[in-house]
PDB file of C-alpha atoms in Angstrom:
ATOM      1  CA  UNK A  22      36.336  -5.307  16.650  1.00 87.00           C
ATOM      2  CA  UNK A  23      35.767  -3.821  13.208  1.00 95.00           C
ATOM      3  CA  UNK A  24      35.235  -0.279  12.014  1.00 96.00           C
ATOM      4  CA  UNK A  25      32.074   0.777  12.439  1.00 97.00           C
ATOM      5  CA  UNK A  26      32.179   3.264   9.874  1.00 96.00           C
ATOM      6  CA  UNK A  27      32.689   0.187   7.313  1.00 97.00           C
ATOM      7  CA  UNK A  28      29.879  -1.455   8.243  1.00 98.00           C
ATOM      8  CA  UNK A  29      27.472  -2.218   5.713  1.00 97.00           C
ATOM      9  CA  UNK A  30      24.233  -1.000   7.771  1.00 98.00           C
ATOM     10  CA  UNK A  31      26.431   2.603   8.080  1.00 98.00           C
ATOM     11  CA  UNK A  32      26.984   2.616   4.599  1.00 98.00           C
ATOM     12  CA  UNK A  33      23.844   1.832   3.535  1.00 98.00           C
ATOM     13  CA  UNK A  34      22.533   4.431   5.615  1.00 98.00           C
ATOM     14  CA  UNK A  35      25.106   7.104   3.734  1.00 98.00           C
ATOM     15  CA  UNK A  36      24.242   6.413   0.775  1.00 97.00           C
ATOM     16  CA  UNK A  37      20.895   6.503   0.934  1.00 97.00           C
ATOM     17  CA  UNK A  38      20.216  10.066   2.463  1.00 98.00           C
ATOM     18  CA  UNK A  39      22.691  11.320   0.335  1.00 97.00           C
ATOM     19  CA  UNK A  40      20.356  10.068  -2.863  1.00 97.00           C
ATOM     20  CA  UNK A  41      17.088  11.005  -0.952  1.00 97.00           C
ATOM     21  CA  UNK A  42      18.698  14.476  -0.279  1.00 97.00           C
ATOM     22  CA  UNK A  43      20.161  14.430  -3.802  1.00 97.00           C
ATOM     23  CA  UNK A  44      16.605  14.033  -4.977  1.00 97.00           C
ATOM     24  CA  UNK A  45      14.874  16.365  -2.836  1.00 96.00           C
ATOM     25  CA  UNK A  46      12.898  14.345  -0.964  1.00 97.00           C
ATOM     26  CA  UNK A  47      14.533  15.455   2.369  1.00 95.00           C
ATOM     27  CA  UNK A  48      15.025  19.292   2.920  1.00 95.00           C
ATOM     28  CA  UNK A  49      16.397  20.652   6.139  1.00 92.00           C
ATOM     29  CA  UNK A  50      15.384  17.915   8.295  1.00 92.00           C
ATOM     30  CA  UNK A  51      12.738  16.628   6.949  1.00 92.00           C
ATOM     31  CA  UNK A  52      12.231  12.758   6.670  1.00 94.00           C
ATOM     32  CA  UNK A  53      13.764   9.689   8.501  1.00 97.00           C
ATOM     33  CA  UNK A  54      14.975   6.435   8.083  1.00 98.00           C
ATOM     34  CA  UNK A  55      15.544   3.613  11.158  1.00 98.00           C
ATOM     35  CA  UNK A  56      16.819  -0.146   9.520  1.00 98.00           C
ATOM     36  CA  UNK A  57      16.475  -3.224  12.133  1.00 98.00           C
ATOM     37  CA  UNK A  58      19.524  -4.462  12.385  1.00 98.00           C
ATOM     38  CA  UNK A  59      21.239  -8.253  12.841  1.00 97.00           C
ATOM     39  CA  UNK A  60      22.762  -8.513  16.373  1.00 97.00           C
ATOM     40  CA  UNK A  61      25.082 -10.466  15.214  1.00 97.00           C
ATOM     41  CA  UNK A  62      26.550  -8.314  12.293  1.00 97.00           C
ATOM     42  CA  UNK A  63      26.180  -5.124  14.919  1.00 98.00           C
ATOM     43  CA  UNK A  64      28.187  -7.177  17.266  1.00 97.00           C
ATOM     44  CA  UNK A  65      31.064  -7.266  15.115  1.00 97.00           C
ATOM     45  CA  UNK A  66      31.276  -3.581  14.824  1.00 98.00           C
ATOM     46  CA  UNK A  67      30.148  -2.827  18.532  1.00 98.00           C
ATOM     47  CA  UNK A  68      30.449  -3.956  21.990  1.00 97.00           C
ATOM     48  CA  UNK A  69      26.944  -4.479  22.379  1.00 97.00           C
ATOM     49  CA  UNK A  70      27.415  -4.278  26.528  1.00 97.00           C
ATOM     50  CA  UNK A  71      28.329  -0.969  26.462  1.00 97.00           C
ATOM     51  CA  UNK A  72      25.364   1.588  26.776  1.00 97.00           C
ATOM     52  CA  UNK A  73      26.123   5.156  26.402  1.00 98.00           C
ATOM     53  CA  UNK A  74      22.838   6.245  27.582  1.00 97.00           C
ATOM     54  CA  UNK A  75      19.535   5.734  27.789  1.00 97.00           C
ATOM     55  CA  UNK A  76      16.675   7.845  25.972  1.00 97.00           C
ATOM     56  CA  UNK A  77      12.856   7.448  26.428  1.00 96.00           C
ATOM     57  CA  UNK A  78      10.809   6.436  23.852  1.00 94.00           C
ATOM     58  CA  UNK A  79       7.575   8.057  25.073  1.00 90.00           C
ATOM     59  CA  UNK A  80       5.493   4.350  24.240  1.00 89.00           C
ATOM     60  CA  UNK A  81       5.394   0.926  25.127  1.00 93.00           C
ATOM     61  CA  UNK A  82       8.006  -1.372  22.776  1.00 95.00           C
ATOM     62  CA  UNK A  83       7.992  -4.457  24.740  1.00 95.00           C
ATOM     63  CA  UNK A  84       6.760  -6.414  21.687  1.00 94.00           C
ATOM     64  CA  UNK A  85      10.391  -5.298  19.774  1.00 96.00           C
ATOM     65  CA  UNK A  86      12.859  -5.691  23.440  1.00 97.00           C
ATOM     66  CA  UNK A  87      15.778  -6.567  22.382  1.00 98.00           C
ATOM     67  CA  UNK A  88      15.624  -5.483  19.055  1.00 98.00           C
ATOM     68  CA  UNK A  89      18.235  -2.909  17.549  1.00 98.00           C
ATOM     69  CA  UNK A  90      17.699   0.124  15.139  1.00 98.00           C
ATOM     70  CA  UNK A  91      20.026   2.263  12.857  1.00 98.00           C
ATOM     71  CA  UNK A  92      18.416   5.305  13.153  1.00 98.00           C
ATOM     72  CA  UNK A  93      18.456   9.303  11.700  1.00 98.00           C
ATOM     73  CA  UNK A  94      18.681  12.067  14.237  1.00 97.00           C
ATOM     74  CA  UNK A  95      15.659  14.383  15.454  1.00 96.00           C
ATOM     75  CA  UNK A  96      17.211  17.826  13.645  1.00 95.00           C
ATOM     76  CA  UNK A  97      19.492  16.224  11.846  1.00 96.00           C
ATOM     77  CA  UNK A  98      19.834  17.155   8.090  1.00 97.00           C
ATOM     78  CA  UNK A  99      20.230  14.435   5.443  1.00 97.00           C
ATOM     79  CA  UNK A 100      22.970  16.212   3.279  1.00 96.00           C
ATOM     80  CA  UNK A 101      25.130  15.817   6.372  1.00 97.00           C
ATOM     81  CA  UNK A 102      24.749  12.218   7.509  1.00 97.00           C
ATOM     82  CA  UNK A 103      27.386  11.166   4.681  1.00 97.00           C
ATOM     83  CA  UNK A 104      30.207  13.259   5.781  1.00 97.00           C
ATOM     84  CA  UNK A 105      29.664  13.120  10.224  1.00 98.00           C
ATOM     85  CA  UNK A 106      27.260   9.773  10.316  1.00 98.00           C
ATOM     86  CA  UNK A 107      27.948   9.707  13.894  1.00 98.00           C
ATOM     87  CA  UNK A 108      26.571  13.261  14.694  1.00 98.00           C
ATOM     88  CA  UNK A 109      23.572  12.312  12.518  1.00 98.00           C
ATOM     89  CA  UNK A 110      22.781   8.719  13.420  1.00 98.00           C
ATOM     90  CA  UNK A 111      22.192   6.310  15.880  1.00 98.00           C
ATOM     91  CA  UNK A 112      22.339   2.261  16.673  1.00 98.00           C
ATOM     92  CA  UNK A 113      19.934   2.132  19.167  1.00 98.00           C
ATOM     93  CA  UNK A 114      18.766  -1.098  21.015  1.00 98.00           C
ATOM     94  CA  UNK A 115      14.892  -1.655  22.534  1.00 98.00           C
ATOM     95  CA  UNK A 116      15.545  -2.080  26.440  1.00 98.00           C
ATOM     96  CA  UNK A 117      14.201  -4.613  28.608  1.00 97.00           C
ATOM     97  CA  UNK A 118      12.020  -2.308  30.268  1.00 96.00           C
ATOM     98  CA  UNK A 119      10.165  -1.719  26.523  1.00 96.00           C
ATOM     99  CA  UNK A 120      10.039   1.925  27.591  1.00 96.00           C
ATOM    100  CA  UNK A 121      13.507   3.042  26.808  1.00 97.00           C
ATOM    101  CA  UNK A 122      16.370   2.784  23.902  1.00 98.00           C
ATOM    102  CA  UNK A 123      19.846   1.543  25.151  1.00 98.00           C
ATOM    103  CA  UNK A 124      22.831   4.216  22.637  1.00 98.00           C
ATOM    104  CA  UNK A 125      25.080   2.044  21.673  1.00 98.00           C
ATOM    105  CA  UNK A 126      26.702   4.242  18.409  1.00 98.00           C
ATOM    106  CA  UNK A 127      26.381   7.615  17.205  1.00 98.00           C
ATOM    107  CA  UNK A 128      24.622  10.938  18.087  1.00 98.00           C
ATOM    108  CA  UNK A 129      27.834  12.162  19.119  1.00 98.00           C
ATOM    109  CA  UNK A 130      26.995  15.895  19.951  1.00 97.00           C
ATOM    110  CA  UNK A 131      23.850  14.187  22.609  1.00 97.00           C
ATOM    111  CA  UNK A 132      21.164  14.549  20.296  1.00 96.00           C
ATOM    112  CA  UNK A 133      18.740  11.537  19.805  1.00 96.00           C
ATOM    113  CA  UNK A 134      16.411   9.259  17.524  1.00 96.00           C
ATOM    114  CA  UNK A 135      14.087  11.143  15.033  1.00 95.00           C
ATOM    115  CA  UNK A 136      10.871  12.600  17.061  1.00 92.00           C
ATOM    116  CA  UNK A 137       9.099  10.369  14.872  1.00 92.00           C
ATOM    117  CA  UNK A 138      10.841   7.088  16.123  1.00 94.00           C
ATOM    118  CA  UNK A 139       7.709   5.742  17.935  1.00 93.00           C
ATOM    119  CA  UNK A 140       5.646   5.859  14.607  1.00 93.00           C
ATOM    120  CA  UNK A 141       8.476   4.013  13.201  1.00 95.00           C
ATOM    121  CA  UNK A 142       8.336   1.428  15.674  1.00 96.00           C
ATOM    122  CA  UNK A 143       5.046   0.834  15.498  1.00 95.00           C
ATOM    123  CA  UNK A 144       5.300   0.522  11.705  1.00 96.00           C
ATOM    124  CA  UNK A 145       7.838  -1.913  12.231  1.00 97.00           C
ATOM    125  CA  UNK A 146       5.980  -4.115  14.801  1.00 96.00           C
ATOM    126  CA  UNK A 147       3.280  -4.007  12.296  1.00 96.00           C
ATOM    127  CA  UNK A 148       5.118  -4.694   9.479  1.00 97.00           C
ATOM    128  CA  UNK A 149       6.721  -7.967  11.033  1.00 96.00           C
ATOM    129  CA  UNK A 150       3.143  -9.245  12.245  1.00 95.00           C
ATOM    130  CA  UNK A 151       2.580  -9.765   8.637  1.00 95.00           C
ATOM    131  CA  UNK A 152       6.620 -10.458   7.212  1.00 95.00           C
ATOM    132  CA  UNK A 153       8.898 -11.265   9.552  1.00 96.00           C
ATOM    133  CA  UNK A 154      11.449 -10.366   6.827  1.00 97.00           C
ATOM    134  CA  UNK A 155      10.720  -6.461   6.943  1.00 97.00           C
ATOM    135  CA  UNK A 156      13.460  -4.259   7.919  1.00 98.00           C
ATOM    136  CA  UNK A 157      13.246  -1.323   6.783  1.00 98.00           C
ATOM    137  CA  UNK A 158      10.715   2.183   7.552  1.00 98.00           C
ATOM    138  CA  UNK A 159      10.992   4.876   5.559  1.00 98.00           C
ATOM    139  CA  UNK A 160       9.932   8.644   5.630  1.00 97.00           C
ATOM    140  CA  UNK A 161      10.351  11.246   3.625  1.00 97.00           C
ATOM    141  CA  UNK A 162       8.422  14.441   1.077  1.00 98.00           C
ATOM    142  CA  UNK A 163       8.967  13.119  -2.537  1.00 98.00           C
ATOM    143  CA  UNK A 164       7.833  16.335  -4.209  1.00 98.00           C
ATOM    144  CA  UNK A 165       5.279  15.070  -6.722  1.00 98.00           C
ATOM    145  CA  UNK A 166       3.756  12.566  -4.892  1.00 98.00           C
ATOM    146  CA  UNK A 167       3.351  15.393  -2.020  1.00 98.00           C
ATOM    147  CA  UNK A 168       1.823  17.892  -5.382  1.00 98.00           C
ATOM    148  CA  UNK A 169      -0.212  15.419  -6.133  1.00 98.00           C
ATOM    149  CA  UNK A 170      -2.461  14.992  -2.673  1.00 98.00           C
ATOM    150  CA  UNK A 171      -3.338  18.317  -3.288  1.00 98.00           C
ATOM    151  CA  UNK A 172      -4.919  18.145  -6.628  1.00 98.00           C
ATOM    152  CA  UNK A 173      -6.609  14.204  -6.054  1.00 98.00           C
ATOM    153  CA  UNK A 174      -8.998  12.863  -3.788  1.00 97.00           C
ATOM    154  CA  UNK A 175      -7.249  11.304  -0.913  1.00 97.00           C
ATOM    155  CA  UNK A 176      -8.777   7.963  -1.878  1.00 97.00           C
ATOM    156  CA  UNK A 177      -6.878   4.603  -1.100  1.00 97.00           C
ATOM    157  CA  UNK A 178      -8.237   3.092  -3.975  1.00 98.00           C
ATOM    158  CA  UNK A 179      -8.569   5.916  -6.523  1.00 98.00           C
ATOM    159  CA  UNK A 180      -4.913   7.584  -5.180  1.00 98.00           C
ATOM    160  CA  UNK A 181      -3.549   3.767  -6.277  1.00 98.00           C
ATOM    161  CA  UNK A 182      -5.782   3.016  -9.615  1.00 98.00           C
ATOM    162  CA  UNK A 183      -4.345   6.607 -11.101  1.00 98.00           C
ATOM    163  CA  UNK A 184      -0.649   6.098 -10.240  1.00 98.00           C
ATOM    164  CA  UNK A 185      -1.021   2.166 -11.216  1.00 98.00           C
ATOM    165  CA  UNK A 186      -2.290   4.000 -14.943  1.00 98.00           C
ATOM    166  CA  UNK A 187       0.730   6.680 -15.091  1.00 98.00           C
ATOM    167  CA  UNK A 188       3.795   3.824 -15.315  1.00 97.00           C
ATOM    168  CA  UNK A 189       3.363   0.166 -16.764  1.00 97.00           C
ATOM    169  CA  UNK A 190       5.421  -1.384 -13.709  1.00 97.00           C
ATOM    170  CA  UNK A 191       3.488   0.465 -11.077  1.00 98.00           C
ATOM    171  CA  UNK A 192       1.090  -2.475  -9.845  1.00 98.00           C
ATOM    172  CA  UNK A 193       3.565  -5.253  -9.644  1.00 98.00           C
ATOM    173  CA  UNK A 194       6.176  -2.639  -7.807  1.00 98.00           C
ATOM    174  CA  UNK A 195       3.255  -1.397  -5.196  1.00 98.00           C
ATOM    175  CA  UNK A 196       0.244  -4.579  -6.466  1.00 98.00           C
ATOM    176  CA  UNK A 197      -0.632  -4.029  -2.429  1.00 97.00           C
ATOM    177  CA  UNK A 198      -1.653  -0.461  -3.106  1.00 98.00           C
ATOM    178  CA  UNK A 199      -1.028   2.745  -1.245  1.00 98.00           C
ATOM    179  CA  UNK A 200      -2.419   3.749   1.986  1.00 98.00           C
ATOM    180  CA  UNK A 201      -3.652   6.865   2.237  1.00 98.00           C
ATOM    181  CA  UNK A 202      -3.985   8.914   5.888  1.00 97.00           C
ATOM    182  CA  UNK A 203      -5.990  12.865   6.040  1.00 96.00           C
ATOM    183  CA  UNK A 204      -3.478  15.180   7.491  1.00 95.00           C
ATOM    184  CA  UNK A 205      -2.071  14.573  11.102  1.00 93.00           C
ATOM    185  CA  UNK A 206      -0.225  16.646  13.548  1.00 91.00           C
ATOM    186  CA  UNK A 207       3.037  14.800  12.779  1.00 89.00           C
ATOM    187  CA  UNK A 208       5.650  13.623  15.760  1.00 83.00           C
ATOM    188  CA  UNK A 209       2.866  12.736  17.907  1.00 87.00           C
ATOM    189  CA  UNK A 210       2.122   8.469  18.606  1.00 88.00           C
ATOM    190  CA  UNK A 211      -1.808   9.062  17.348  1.00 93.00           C
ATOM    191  CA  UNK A 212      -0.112   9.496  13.750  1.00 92.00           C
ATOM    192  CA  UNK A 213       2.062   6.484  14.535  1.00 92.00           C
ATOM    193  CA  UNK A 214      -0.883   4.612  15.466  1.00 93.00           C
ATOM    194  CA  UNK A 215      -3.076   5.964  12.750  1.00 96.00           C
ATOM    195  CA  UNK A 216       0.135   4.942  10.357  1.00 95.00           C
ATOM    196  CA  UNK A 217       0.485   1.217  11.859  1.00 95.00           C
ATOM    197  CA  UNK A 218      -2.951   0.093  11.645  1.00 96.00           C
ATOM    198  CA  UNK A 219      -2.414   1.112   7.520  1.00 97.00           C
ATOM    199  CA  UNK A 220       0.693  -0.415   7.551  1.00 97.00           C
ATOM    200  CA  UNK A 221      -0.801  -4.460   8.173  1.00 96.00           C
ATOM    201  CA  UNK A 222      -2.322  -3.947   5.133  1.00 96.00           C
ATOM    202  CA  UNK A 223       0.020  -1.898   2.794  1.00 98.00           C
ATOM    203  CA  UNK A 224       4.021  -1.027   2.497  1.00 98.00           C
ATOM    204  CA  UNK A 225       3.306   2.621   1.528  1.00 98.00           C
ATOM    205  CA  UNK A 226       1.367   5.043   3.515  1.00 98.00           C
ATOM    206  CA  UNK A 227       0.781   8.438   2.247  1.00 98.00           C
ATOM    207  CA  UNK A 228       0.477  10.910   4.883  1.00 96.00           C
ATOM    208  CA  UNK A 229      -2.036  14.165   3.452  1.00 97.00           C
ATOM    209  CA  UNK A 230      -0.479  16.965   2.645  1.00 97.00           C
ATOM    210  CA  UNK A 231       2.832  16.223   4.376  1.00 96.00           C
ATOM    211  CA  UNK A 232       4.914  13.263   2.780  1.00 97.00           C
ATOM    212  CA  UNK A 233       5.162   8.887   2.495  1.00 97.00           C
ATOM    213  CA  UNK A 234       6.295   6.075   4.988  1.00 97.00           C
ATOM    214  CA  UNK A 235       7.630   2.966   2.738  1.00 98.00           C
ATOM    215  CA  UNK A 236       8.245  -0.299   4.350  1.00 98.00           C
ATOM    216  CA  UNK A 237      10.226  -3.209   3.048  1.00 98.00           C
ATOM    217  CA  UNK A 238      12.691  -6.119   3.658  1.00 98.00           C
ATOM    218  CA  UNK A 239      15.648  -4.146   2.212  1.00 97.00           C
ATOM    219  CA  UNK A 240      16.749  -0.411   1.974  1.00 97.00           C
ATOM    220  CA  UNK A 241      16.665  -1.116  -2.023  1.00 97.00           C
ATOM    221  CA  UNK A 242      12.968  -2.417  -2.007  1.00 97.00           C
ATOM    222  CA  UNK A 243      11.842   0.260   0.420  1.00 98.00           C
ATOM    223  CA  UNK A 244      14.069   3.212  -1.520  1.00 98.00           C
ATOM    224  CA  UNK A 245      12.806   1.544  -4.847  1.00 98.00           C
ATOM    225  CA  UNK A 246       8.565   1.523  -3.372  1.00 98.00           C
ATOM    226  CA  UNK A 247       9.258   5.416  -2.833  1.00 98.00           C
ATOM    227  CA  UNK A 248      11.095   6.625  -6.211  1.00 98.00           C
ATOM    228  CA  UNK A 249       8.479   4.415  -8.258  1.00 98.00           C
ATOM    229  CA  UNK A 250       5.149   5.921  -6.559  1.00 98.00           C
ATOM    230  CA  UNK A 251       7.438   9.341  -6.918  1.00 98.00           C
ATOM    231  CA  UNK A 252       7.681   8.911 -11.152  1.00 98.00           C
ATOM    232  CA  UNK A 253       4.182   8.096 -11.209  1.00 98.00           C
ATOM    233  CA  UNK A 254       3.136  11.238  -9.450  1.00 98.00           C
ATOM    234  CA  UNK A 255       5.636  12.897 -11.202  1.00 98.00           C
ATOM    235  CA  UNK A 256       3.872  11.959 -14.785  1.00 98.00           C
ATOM    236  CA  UNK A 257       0.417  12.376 -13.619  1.00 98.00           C
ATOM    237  CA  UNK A 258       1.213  16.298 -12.433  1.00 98.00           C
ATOM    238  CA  UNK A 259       2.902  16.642 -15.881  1.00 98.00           C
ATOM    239  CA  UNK A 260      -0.515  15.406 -17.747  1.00 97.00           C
ATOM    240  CA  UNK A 261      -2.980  15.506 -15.155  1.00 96.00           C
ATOM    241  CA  UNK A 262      -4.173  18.912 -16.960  1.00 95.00           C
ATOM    242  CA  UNK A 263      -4.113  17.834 -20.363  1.00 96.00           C
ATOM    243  CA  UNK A 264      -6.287  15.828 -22.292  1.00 96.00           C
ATOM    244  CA  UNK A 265      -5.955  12.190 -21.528  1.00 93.00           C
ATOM    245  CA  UNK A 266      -6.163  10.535 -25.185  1.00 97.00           C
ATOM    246  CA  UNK A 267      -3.906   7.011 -24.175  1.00 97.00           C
ATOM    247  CA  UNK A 268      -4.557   4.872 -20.486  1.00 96.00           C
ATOM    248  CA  UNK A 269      -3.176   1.527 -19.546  1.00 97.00           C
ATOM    249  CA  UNK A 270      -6.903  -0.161 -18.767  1.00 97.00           C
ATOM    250  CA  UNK A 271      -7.737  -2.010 -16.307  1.00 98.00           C
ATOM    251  CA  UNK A 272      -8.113  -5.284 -18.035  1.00 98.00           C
ATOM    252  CA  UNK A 273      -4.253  -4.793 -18.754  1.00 98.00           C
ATOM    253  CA  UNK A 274      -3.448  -4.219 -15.391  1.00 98.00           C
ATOM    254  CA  UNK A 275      -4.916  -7.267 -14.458  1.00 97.00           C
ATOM    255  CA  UNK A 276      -2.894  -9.171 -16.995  1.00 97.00           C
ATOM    256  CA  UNK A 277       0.472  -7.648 -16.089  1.00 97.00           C
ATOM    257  CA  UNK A 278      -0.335  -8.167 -12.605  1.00 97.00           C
ATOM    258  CA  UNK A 279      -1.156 -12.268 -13.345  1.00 97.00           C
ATOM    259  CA  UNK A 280       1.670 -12.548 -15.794  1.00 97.00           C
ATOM    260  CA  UNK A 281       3.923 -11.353 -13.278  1.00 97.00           C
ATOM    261  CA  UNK A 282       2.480 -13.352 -10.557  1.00 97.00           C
ATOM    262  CA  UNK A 283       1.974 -10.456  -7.651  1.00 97.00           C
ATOM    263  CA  UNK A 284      -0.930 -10.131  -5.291  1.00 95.00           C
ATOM    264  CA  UNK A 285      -2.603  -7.148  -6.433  1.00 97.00           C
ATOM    265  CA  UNK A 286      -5.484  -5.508  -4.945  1.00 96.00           C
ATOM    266  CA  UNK A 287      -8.412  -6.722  -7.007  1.00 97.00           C
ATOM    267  CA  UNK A 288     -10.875  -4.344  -5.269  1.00 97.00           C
ATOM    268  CA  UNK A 289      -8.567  -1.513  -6.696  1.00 98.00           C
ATOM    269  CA  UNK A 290      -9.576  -2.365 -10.328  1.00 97.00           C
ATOM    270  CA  UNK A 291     -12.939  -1.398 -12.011  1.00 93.00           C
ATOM    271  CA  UNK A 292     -13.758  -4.967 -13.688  1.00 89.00           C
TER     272      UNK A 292
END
């Protein structure tokens, strides 16, 4: 059996709190990150017979039995999951009853998944109803994009036309556009739900007033959706106050979006 603190899904995991924490998109505890993992990689690492413990998810998972999870800790800061990863995370596995997770690795002191775990979960069943390749959910409070629902309308369409006009890459990273949620009483399955249902149509949800959830095939794609939206938001708070005398128009969004060959949101545009 190898180490698991070598394994690639651990590592990944360090590395990217540390840069979300680095970047201030995670204070105290805030934010979370669960990965879905290959059995067969985890079962080189783990012996995947041996349950620790059980923990209840509070929702019905039977579409995902089976299915196994890297997961942050509920409590659990992000500046420490680098130096004690087995304090702060978790492999967890979906259990045949669809109602609890099987501990196979990690929270060492008998903590547990994230409180938000269930939303995850359903992000990720919805998520693979549309790409069976996604792996990856990911939440956290990028401070400009966070600014930014407070001085916008909370618009899908407008939130994602004025961040596709603040960075020329913007709609063919995101061309899918940015879901956009009111504020929710977070940690609760309604949000979850609420966050799903958004989540068969986009890979970024914006959550008012409170932070993002970014969905993709890799941690690199998903980490990547996040710190683009971020610089956008990030240029338009730094300009949204001044006189705008230069805009990439909509005409030329369309052509970077066709030149590049994405699947952009055509009802986002104004042509």
């Amino acid at each position: 059996m190898k180490d698991i603190f070598t394994a690639p899904f651990v590592e990944e995991m360090r590395n990217t709190t540390a840069n979300m924490y680095r970047l201030g998109w995670d204070e105290r505890n805030g934010g979370n990150i669960s990965y879905l993992l290959d059995e067969k990689e985890v079962g080189e690492y783990l012996d995947l017979n041996h349950v620790i413990r059980t923990i209840p998810l509070g929702f019905d998972a039977t579409a995902i039995i089976g299915k196994i999870f890297i997961v942050t800790g509920t409590g659990k800061y992000f500046k420490n999951v680098d130096t004690d990863p087995e304090r702060n995370l978790g492999v967890v596995r979906i259990a045949a009853d669809g109602q609890t997770a099987e501990l196979l690795w990690g929270y060492s002191d008998g903590g547990k998944f994230t409180s938000e775990f269930p939303a995850h979960l359903m992000s990720h069943m919805a998520r693979l109803s549309v790409d069976p390749a996604n792996r990856v959910v990911m939440h956290c409070h990028p401070t400009y994009t966070l600014a930014m629902n407070y001085v916008h309308e909370l618009d899908e369409k407008k939130f994602t036309h004025t961040l596709w006009e603040m960075c020329t890459e913007c709609i063919v990273v995101f061309p899918d556009g940015i879901g956009v949620l009111p504020w929710m009483l977070c940690g609760t399955n309604s949000i979850g739900e609420a966050t799903a249902e958004k989540m068969k149509e986009f890979r970024l949800v914006v959550w008012g007033m409170h932070g993002i959830y970014g969905a993709g095939k890799t941690m690199d794609e998903t980490f990547g959706l996040i710190e683009t939206v971020e610089k956008a938001a990030q240029i338009y708070m730094l300009t949204a106050h001044l006189p705008r005398i230069n805009t990439i128009r909509d005409e030329q969004m369309k052509e970077l979006a066709e030149y590049f060959g994405v699947h952009y949101r055509k009802d986002f545009l104004n042509l």
